[in-house]
Short mmCIF file of C-alpha atoms in Angstrom, two decimals:
data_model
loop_
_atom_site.label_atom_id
_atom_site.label_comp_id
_atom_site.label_asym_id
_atom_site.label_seq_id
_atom_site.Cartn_x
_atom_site.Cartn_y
_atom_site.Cartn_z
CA UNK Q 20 13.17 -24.52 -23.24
CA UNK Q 21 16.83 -23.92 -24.35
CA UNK Q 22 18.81 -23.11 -21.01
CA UNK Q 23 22.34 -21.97 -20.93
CA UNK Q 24 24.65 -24.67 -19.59
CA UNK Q 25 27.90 -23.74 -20.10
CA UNK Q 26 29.35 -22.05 -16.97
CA UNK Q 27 31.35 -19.06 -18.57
CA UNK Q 28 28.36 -18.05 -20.58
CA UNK Q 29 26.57 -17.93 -17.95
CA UNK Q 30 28.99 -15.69 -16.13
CA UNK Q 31 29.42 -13.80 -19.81
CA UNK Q 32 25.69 -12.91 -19.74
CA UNK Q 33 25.09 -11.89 -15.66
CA UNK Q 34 28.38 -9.65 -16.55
CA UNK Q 35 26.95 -8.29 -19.51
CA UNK Q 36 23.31 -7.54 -18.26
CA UNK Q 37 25.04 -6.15 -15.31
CA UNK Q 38 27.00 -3.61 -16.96
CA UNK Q 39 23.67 -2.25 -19.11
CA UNK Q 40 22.20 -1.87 -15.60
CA UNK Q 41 25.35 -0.30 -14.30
CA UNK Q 42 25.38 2.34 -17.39
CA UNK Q 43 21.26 2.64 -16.61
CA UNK Q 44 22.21 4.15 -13.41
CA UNK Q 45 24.81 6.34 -14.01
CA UNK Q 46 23.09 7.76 -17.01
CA UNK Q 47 19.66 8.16 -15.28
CA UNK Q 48 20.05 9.02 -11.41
CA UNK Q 49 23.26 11.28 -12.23
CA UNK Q 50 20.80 14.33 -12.72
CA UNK Q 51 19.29 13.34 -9.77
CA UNK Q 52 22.85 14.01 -7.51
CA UNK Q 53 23.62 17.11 -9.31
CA UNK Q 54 20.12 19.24 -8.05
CA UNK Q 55 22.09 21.10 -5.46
CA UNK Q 56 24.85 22.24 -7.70
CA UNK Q 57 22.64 22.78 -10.91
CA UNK Q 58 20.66 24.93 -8.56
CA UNK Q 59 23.59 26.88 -6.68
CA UNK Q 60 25.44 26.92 -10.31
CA UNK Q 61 22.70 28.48 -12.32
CA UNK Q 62 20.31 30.01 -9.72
CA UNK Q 63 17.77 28.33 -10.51
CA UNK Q 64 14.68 27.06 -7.74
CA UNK Q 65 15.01 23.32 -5.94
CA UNK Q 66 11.09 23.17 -7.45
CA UNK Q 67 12.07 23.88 -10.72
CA UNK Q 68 15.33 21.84 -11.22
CA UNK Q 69 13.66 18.82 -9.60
CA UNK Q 70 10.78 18.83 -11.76
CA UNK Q 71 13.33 17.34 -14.24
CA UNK Q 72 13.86 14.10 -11.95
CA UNK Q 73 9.72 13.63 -11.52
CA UNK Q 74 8.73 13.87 -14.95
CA UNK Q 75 11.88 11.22 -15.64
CA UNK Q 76 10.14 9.19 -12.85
CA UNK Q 77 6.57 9.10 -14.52
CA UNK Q 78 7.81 8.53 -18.18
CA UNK Q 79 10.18 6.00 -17.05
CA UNK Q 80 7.44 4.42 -15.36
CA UNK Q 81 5.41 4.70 -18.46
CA UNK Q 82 8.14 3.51 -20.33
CA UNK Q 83 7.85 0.55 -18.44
CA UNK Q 84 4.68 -0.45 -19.82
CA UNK Q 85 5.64 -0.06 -23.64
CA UNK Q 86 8.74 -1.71 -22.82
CA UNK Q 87 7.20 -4.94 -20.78
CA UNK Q 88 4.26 -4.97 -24.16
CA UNK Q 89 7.09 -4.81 -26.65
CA UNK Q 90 9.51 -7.26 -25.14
CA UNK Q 91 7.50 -10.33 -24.95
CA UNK Q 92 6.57 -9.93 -29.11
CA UNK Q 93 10.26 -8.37 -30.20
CA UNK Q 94 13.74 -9.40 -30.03
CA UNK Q 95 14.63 -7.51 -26.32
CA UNK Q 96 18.28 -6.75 -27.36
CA UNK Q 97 17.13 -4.06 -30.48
CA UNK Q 98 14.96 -2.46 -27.69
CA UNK Q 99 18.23 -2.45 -25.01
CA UNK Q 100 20.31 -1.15 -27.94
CA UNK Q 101 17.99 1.52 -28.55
CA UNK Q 102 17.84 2.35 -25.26
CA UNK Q 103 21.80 2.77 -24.21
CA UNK Q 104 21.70 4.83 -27.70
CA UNK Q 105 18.83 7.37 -26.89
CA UNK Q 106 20.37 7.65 -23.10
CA UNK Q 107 23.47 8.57 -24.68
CA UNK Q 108 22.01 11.44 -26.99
CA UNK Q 109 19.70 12.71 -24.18
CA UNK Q 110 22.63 12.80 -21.59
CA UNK Q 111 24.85 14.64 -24.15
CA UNK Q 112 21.66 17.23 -24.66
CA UNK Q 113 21.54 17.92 -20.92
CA UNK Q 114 24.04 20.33 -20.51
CA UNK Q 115 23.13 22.47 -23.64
CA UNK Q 116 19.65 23.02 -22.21
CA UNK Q 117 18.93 27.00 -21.55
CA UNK Q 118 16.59 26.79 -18.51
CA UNK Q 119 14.86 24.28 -16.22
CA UNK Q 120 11.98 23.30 -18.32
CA UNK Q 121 14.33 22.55 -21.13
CA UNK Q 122 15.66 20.16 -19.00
CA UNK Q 123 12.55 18.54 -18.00
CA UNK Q 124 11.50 17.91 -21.59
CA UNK Q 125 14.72 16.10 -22.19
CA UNK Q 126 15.01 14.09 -19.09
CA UNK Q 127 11.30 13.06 -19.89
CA UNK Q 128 12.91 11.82 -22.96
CA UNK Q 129 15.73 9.95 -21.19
CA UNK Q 130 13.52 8.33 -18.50
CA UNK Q 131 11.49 6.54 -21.53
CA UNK Q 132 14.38 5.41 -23.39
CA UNK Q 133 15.84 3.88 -20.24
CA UNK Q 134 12.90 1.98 -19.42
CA UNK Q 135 13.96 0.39 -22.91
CA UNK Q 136 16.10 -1.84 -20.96
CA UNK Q 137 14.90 -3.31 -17.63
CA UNK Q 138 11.14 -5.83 -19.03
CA UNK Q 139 13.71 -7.00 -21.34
CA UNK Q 140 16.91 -7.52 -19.17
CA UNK Q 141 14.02 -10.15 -17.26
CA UNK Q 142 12.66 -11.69 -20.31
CA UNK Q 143 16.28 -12.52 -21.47
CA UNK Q 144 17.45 -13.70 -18.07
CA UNK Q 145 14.32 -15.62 -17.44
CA UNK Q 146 14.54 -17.63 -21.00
CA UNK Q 147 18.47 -18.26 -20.81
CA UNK Q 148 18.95 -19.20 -17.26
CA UNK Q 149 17.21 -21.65 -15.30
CA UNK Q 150 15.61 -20.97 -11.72
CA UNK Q 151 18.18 -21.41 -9.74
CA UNK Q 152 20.68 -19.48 -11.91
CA UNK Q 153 18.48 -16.43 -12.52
CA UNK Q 154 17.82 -15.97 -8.91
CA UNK Q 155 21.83 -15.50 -8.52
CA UNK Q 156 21.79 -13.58 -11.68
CA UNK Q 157 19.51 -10.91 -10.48
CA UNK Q 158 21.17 -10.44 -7.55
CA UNK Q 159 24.42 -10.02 -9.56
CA UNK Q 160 22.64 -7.57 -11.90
CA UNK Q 161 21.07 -5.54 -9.29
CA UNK Q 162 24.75 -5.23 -8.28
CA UNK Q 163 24.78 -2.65 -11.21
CA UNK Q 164 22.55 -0.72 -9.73
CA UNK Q 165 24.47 -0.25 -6.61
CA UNK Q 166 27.59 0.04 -7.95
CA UNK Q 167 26.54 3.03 -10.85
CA UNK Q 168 25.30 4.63 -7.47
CA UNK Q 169 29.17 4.22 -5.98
CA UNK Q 170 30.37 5.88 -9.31
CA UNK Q 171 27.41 8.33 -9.40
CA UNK Q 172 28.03 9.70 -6.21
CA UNK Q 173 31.65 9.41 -6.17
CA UNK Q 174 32.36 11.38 -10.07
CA UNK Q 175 29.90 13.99 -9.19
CA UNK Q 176 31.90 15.83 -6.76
CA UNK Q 177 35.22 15.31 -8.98
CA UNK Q 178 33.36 16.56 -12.00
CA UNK Q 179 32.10 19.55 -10.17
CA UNK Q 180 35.43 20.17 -8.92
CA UNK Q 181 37.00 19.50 -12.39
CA UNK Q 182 35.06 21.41 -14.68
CA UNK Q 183 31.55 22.06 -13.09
CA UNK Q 184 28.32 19.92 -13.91
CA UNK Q 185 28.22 19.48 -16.63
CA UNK Q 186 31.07 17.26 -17.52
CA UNK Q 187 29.03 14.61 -15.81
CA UNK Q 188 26.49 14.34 -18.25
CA UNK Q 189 28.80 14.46 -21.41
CA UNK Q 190 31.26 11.41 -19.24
CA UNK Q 191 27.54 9.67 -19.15
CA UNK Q 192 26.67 10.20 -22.77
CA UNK Q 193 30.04 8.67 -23.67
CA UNK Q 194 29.46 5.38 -21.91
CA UNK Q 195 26.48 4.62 -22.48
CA UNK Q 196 26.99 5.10 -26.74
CA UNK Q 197 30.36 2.68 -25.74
CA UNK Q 198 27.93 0.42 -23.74
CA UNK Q 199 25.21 0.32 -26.82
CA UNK Q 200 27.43 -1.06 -29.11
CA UNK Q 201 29.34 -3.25 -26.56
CA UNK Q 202 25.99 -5.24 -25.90
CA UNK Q 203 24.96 -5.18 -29.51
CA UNK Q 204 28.43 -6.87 -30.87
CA UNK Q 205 28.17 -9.60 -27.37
CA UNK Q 206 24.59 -9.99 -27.37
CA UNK Q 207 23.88 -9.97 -31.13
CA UNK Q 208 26.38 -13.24 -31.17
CA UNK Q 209 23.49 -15.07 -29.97
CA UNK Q 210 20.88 -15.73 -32.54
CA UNK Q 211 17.99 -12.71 -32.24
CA UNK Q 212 15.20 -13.68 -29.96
CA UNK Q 213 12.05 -14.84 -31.64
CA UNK Q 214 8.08 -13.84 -30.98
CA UNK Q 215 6.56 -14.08 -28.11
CA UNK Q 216 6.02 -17.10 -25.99
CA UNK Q 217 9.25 -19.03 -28.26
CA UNK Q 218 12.61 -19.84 -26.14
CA UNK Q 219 15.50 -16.92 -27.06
CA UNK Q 220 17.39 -21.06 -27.78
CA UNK Q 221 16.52 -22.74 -30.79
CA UNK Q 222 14.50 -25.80 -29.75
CA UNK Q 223 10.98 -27.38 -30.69
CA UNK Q 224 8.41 -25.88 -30.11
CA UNK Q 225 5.41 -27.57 -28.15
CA UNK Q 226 2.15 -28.43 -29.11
CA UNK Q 227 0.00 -24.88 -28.40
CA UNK Q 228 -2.68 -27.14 -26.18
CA UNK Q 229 0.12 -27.58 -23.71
CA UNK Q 230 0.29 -23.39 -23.47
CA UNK Q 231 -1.67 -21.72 -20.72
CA UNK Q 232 -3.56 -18.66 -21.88
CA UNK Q 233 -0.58 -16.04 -22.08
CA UNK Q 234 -3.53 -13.74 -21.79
CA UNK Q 235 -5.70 -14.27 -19.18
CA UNK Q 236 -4.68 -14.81 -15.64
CA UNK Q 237 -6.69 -16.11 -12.74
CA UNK Q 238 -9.34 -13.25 -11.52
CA UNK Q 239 -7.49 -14.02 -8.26
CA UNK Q 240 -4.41 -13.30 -9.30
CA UNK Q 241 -5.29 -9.77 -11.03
CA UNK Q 242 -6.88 -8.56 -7.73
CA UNK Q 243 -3.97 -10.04 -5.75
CA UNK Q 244 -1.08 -8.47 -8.44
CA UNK Q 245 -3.01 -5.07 -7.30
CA UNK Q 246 -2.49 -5.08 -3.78
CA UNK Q 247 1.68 -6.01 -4.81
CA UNK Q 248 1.79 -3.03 -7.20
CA UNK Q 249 0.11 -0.27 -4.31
CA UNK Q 250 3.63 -2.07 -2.23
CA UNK Q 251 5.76 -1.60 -5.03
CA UNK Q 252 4.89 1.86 -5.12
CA UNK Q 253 6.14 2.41 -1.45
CA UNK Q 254 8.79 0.96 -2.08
CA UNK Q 255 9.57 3.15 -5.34
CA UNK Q 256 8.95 6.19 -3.13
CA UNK Q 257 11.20 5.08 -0.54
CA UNK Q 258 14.18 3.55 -2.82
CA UNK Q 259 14.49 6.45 -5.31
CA UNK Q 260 13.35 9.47 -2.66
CA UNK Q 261 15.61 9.02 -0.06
CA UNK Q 262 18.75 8.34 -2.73
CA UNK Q 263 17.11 11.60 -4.55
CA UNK Q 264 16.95 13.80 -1.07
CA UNK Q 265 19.10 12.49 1.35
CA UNK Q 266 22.08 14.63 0.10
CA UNK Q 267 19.88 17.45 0.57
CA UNK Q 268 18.78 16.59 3.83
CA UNK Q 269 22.35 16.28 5.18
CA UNK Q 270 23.27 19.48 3.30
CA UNK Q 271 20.77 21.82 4.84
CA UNK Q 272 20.23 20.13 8.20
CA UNK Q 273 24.07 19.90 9.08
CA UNK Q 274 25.49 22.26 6.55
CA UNK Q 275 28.02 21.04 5.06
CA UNK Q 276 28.72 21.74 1.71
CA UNK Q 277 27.15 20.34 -1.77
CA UNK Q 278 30.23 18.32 -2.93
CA UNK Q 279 30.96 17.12 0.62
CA UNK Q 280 27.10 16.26 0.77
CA UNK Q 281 26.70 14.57 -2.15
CA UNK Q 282 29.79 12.33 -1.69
CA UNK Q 283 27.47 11.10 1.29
CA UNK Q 284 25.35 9.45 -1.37
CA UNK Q 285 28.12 6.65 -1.67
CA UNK Q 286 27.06 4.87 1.43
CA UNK Q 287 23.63 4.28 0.30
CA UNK Q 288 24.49 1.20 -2.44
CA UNK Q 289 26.92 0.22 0.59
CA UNK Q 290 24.01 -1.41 2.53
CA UNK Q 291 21.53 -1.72 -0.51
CA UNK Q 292 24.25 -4.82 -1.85
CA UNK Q 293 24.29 -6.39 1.69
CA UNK Q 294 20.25 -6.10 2.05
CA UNK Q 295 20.39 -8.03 -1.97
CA UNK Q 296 22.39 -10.94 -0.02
CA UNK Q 297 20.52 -11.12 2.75
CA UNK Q 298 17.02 -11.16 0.97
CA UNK Q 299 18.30 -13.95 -1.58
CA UNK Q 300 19.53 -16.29 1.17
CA UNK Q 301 15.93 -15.44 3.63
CA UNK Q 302 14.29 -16.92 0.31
CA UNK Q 303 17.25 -19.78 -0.49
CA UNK Q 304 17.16 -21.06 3.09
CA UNK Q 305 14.35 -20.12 4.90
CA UNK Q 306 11.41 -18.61 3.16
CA UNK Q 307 10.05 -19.07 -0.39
CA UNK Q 308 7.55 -16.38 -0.37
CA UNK Q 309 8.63 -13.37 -1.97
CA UNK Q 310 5.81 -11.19 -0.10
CA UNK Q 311 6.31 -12.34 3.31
CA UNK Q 312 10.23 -11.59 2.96
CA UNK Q 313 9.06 -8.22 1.15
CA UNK Q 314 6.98 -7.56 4.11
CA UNK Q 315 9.78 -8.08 6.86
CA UNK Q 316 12.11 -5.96 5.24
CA UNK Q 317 9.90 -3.18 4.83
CA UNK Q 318 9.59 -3.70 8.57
CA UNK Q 319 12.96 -3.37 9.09
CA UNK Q 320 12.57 -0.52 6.80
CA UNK Q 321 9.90 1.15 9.19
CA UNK Q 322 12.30 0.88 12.25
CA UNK Q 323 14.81 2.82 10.48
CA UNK Q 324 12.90 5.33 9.14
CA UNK Q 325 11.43 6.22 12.46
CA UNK Q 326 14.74 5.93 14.26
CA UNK Q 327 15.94 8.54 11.41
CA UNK Q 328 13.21 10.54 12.40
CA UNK Q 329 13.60 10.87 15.69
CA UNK Q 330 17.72 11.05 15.70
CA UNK Q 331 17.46 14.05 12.61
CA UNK Q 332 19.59 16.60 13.43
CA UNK Q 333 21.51 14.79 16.61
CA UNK Q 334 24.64 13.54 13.97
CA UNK Q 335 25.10 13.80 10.51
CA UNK Q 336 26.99 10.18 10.54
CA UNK Q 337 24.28 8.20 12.14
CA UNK Q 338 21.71 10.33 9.90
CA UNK Q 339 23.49 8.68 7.14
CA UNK Q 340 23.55 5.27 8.00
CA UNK Q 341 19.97 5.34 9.10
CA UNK Q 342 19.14 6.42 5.05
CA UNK Q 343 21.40 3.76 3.94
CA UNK Q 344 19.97 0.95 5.65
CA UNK Q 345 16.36 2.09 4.55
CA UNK Q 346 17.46 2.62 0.82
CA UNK Q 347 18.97 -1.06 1.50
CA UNK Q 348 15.51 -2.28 2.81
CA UNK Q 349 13.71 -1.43 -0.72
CA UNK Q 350 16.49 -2.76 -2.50
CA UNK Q 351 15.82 -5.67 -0.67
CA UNK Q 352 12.13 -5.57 -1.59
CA UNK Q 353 12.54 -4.95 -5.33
CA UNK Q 354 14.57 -7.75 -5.61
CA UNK Q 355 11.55 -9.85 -4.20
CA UNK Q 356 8.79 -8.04 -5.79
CA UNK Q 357 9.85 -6.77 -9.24
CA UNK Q 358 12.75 -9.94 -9.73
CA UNK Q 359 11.74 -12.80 -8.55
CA UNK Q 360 8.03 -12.30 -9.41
CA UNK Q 361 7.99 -11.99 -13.02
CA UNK Q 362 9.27 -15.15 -13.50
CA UNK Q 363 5.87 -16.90 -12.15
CA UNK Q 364 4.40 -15.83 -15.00
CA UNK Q 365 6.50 -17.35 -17.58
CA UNK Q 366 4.14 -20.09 -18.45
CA UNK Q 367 1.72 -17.67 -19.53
CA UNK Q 368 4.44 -15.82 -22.25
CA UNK Q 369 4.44 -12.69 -20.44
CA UNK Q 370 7.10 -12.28 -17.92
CA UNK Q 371 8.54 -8.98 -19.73
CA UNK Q 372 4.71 -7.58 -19.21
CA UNK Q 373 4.44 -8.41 -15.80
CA UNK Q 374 8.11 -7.46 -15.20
CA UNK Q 375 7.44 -4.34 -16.86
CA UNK Q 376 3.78 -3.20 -14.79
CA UNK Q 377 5.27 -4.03 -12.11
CA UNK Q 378 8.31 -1.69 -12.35
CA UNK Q 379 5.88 1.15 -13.17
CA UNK Q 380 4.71 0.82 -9.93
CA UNK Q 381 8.03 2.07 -8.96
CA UNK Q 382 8.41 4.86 -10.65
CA UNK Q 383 4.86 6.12 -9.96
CA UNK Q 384 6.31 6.01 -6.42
CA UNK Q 385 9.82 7.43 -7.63
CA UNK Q 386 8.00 10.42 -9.26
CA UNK Q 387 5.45 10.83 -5.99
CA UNK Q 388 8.33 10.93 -3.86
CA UNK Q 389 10.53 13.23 -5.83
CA UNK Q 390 8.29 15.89 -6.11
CA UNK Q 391 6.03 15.01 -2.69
CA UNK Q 392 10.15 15.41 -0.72
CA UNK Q 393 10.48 18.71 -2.74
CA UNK Q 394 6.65 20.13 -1.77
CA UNK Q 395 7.18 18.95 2.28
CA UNK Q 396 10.85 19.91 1.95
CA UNK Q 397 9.90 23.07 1.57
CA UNK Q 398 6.48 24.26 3.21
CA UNK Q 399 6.93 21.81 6.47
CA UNK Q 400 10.76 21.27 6.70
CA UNK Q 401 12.46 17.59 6.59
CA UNK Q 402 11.19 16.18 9.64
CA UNK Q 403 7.61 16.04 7.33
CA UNK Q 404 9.45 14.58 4.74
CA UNK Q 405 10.98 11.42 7.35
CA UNK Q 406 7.71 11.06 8.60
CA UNK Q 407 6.24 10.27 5.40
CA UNK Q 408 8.91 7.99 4.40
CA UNK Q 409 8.16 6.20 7.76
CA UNK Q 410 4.40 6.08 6.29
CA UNK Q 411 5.33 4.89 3.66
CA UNK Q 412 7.04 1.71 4.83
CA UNK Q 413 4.39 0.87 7.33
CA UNK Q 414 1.83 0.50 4.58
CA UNK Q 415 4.26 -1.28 2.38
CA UNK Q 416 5.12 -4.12 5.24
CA UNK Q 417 0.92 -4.06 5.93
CA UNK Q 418 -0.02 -4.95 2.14
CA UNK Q 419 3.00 -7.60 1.74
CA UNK Q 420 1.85 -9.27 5.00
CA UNK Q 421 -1.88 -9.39 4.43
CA UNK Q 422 -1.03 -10.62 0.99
CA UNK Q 423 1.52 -12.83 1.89
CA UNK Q 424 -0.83 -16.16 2.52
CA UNK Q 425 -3.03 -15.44 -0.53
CA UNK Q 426 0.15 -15.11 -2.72
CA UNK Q 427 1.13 -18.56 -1.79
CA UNK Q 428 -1.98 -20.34 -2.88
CA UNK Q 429 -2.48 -18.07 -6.17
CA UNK Q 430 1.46 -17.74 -7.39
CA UNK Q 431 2.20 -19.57 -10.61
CA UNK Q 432 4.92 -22.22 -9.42
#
């Protein structure tokens, strides 16, 4: 396969693929900060608003699935075009919406056309860069995802301030139409990427004996890639429901106010870049088994959670950093379980598939989560809701351990 050699277009493309996940973020979880303003703002319930970000959750989880199906048989940059493009139109809908379930319907809308972009970002990384390189690379590109978090959290409260919600969603719609046709005049300089199971690099192809079945994996591996998908789904509930809540949290445990409150939601990408590092050198250096790093960190994600539990309430700083360093923990494990597993399967043409189930898992967590906080939030309080994120981590460090051994005799190497 055709690799990319040349060391500024490799840097050109991480960059690139970077800023469509940066624009992801800030036009997807930017509803997300907003839920305590939309619902002081227009009086409407926390249920009701936040039935926008759960429904966004399970489509883009769906999404995920059409997306990883489509990208291994079309060319993956039409589908991220379309994707920035639809984000952009949904966004700009957003504020024109007359009531809550309005909203819903069109956030379902964005949370599909933003799952446009993720199976494909792999399939594109994994067939330009070679192993070495795309493990930096998606550390650099899950960079975007912290840093649209910074920007997220940081242009909420200025918008508010400004001119009131809604601003943010129209600033959102903006970039990501400027960010569609950005990637399609950079990325469309490359020659289109072919069908499935071809290089994205014109080369020769090999002789089809030489091809493992693209569709049928080992038995083993199916009931294995089970047990990592219930994980992945702890770690979706974790990752996207404490980022969702934890502004909330802070606001009605310490009261402060909602723009002072959701500035707090800066910190969290903070320690979710340094848990990135960390997890890529644990698998450079030391250990080259994406579930048994996966498993420690959700350990380290279980001490945090239960330290958050039983500190809630004592200081609104260290309640902060606690929730940062657990959001860091699953940003730690989706690196390991939805990056760097994918690319096992490229032999079998289907990395965008895989890359693509596996980040439903996610989002079935994300959409749990979001409306699971809500529900405990408000019949039981918020020490329910730390305990289940505690739960939560504790089954996702006991799956990644007890799958740990059987992953390294099964993986595709």
């Amino acid at each position: 396969m055709g690799k990319l050699t040349d060391p500024r277009q490799i840097r050109r493309m991480i960059l690139l693929c970077a800023a469509v996940y940066f624009t992801s973020y800030i036009s997807r979880i930017n509803f997300g900060a907003l839920i305590l303003e939309i619902v002081r703002a227009e009086g409407y319930s926390k249920p009701a608003v936040s039935l926008a970000v759960t429904v966004s959750f399970v489509t883009y989880g769906a999404g995920q699935l059409v997306s990883g199906w489509l990208g291994d048989r079309i060319d993956p940059r039409r589908l991220i075009f379309a994707g920035l493009l639809g984000a952009a139109g949904t966004n700009l809908l957003i504020p024109l919406c007359p009531g809550p379930g309005t909203m819903a319907a069109v956030w379902g809308v964005n949370g599909f056309l933003q799952a446009m972009l993720w199976p494909p970002l792999v399939r594109i990384m994994t067939e330009l860069f070679t192993e070495e390189v795309y493990r930096r690379a998606s550390v650099r590109v899950s960079w975007g995802s912290s840093f649209g978090t910074i920007a997220v959290y940081l242009a909420a409260p200025l918008c508010i301030l400004w001119s009131g919600w809604r601003s943010m969603f129209f600033a959102a719609s903006a970039i990501c139409a400027a960010a569609a046709f950005v990637w399609l005049l950079c990325a469309g300089k490359a020659e289109a990427c072919p069908a499935r199971g071809r290089s994205l690099r014109a080369e020769p192809k090999p002789p089809r004996r030489e091809k493992p079945d693209s569709r049928r994996l080992p038995a083993g591996m199916l009931a294995l890639l089970l047990g990592i998908m219930a994980a992945i789904v702890c770690q979706g509930a974790l990752r996207d429901g404490v980022t969702t809540w934890m502004p909330s949290f802070i606001a009605e445990t310490y009261r402060l106010g909602n723009t002072v409150s959701i500035l707090t939601g800066v910190v969290l990408p903070v320690f979710s870049i340094v848990c990135f590092q960390l997890a890529l050198w644990l698998y450079d250096r030391k250990v080259q088994n994406e579930l048994l790093i996966a498993g420690f960190i959700f350990f380290a994600g279980v001490l945090c959670a239960v330290c958050l539990r039983l500190t809630a309430s004592y200081q609104a700083a260290l309640s902060i950093a606690l929730s940062a360093a657990l959001t860091g923990c699953m940003h730690g494990v989706n690196l390991m379980l939805i990056c760097m597993i994918p690319p096992h399967f490229a032999g079998y043409g289907n990395v965008s598939t895989i890359s693509g189930l596996l980040n439903a898992c996610t989002y079935i967590g994300s959409a749990l989560s979001a409306w699971g906080a809500a529900f405990l939030a408000e019949h039981f309080g918020w020490n329910a809701v730390l305990t289940a994120w505690a739960a939560a981590a504790l089954l996702g460090a006991a799956l990644c351990l007890s799958l740990a051994r059987r992953w390294e005799s099964l993986r595709v190497k």
